[in-house]
XYZ file of C-alpha atoms in Angstrom:
200
model
C 73.366 120.994 -58.118
C 74.232 117.555 -56.823
C 75.686 114.763 -58.891
C 73.935 111.403 -58.634
C 76.030 108.874 -60.534
C 76.556 110.227 -64.058
C 73.410 112.358 -64.236
C 72.916 115.905 -63.068
C 69.936 116.453 -60.799
C 69.056 119.824 -59.322
C 68.827 120.053 -55.565
C 68.048 122.884 -53.202
C 67.662 123.366 -49.476
C 64.267 124.347 -48.097
C 63.762 124.581 -44.330
C 66.984 122.598 -43.810
C 65.744 119.783 -46.059
C 67.418 118.871 -49.344
C 64.882 118.847 -52.167
C 65.635 117.073 -55.456
C 63.893 118.222 -58.619
C 63.597 116.794 -62.106
C 65.548 118.507 -64.896
C 62.594 120.755 -65.845
C 62.051 121.731 -62.181
C 58.373 120.813 -62.438
C 58.503 118.121 -59.730
C 60.330 118.034 -56.415
C 60.780 115.508 -53.639
C 62.710 115.414 -50.383
C 65.986 113.534 -50.576
C 64.856 111.476 -47.554
C 62.228 109.816 -49.757
C 64.889 108.433 -52.099
C 66.470 105.007 -51.791
C 69.490 103.996 -53.871
C 69.666 100.177 -53.921
C 73.027 98.674 -54.900
C 71.641 95.479 -56.419
C 68.509 93.453 -57.196
C 68.397 91.937 -53.697
C 68.191 95.451 -52.236
C 65.324 96.294 -54.596
C 63.475 93.132 -53.550
C 63.822 93.990 -49.848
C 62.695 97.591 -50.323
C 59.665 96.578 -52.374
C 58.686 93.963 -49.783
C 58.802 96.342 -46.814
C 57.371 99.490 -48.427
C 53.687 99.771 -49.294
C 54.082 102.692 -51.720
C 56.969 102.765 -54.175
C 57.771 104.910 -57.199
C 60.744 104.170 -59.437
C 63.030 106.802 -60.887
C 65.813 106.868 -63.411
C 67.574 110.043 -64.521
C 64.604 112.285 -63.584
C 64.264 113.540 -67.144
C 60.475 113.354 -67.482
C 58.520 116.618 -67.131
C 55.499 114.705 -65.798
C 55.020 114.212 -62.035
C 56.145 110.584 -62.193
C 58.164 110.579 -58.977
C 55.566 112.203 -56.743
C 55.016 109.639 -54.030
C 53.467 109.228 -50.611
C 56.012 106.464 -50.082
C 59.606 105.945 -51.176
C 61.239 106.829 -54.479
C 63.387 103.974 -55.692
C 66.300 105.296 -57.758
C 67.673 102.525 -59.948
C 70.749 104.478 -61.056
C 73.195 102.190 -59.215
C 71.948 99.163 -61.169
C 74.144 100.255 -64.057
C 75.821 97.102 -65.363
C 75.688 95.714 -68.883
C 75.444 92.003 -68.144
C 75.993 90.322 -71.511
C 75.823 90.695 -75.254
C 75.026 88.133 -77.939
C 76.547 89.681 -81.044
C 75.155 87.012 -83.370
C 71.568 87.422 -82.158
C 72.124 91.164 -81.540
C 70.678 91.027 -78.023
C 72.092 92.920 -75.049
C 71.132 92.207 -71.444
C 71.508 95.024 -68.934
C 70.420 96.349 -65.573
C 67.725 99.024 -65.428
C 70.013 101.926 -64.495
C 72.364 101.744 -67.489
C 72.650 105.200 -69.081
C 71.895 105.564 -72.761
C 75.312 107.078 -73.536
C 77.106 104.226 -71.733
C 75.110 101.644 -73.679
C 75.822 103.386 -76.996
C 79.549 103.519 -76.237
C 79.577 99.843 -75.230
C 77.684 98.726 -78.325
C 79.848 100.731 -80.718
C 82.845 98.527 -79.831
C 80.864 95.641 -81.364
C 79.681 97.595 -84.417
C 76.167 97.788 -82.930
C 73.788 100.549 -81.844
C 70.495 101.261 -80.094
C 67.624 101.091 -82.612
C 66.227 104.543 -81.834
C 67.252 107.428 -79.620
C 65.524 110.380 -78.033
C 66.919 113.902 -77.930
C 69.321 113.297 -75.031
C 71.591 110.427 -74.054
C 71.833 110.723 -70.258
C 68.521 108.992 -69.559
C 68.592 105.527 -68.076
C 67.663 103.050 -70.782
C 64.878 101.566 -68.666
C 63.495 104.984 -67.756
C 63.446 105.891 -71.444
C 61.540 102.692 -72.245
C 59.089 103.046 -69.361
C 58.202 106.633 -70.326
C 57.734 105.966 -74.042
C 60.849 107.469 -75.641
C 60.513 107.452 -79.409
C 62.599 108.440 -82.383
C 61.745 110.949 -85.062
C 61.117 108.764 -88.107
C 57.964 107.284 -89.589
C 59.586 103.883 -90.126
C 61.522 103.565 -86.843
C 59.518 102.198 -83.903
C 59.601 103.470 -80.333
C 62.377 102.307 -78.029
C 60.196 99.748 -76.208
C 59.638 97.884 -79.488
C 63.266 96.746 -79.291
C 62.849 95.196 -75.813
C 62.771 91.391 -75.755
C 62.271 90.813 -72.030
C 61.960 92.543 -68.669
C 62.842 91.212 -65.229
C 60.565 92.854 -62.678
C 60.208 92.826 -58.920
C 56.553 92.223 -58.047
C 54.867 93.811 -54.981
C 55.496 90.652 -52.916
C 59.206 90.754 -53.779
C 59.094 87.902 -56.299
C 61.182 88.213 -59.462
C 59.353 87.642 -62.737
C 60.705 87.460 -66.271
C 58.267 89.014 -68.732
C 58.591 88.243 -72.435
C 56.348 88.010 -75.484
C 56.287 84.214 -75.510
C 55.437 83.414 -71.889
C 53.517 86.550 -70.820
C 52.186 88.169 -74.005
C 49.515 90.364 -72.402
C 51.741 91.686 -69.632
C 54.620 92.140 -72.082
C 52.482 94.345 -74.340
C 51.338 96.389 -71.331
C 54.822 96.887 -69.879
C 55.834 99.924 -71.881
C 55.222 102.662 -71.484
C 53.781 101.681 -68.092
C 56.070 103.820 -65.892
C 56.651 100.958 -63.450
C 52.986 100.227 -62.787
C 53.422 96.429 -62.950
C 56.606 96.205 -60.911
C 60.111 97.586 -60.555
C 62.125 96.684 -63.644
C 65.626 95.587 -62.652
C 66.840 94.081 -65.951
C 66.009 94.209 -69.645
C 67.028 92.371 -72.774
C 67.003 94.520 -75.882
C 67.526 93.916 -79.577
C 70.143 96.173 -81.122
C 70.990 97.072 -84.712
C 74.131 97.430 -86.838
C 75.979 100.689 -86.253
C 75.610 103.213 -89.059
C 77.495 106.465 -89.451
C 75.086 109.202 -90.496
C 76.167 112.409 -92.181
C 74.043 115.535 -92.167
C 74.033 117.616 -95.341
C 72.562 121.069 -95.789
């Protein structure tokens, strides 16, 4: 097993090549296909020079989302929480922020993510792009809390996508699995922190 940032990803050697698999071991790719950009400028350059790009987060999905004839763009190094507006309850973050890091950060402000999946080591953007949902009838899916995306388009241009200026694209963004561009930042609405107690 190799450690990539704070997530565990399985790796094995086959014919002297390191192969990385998703957590369910249903998909594998050679480590040479992966790129680990340090910042948005790196993402822009990689998207501009590569014809075929797939994005990856924590590699939690069972589906073959990272299978690619081109490069696999891991956004795990884009892991900064950029700002928080506690009055408006909006947090702005890079795409590779892990769910558990976001939850810990928000708890210091008495805030929380509006819905969670079954694990907390996913990247927040990966969870949004693959349709993570909660388990209640009245709580919407995670992407319903997103207020804007910043994406890198195929020509390398940066585009902010929100409900007001790009309503059709905004509605199509999630869960789109990166089809419309590489998401490098998101703004998300958050909710007041509640302490829940389970009773039997």
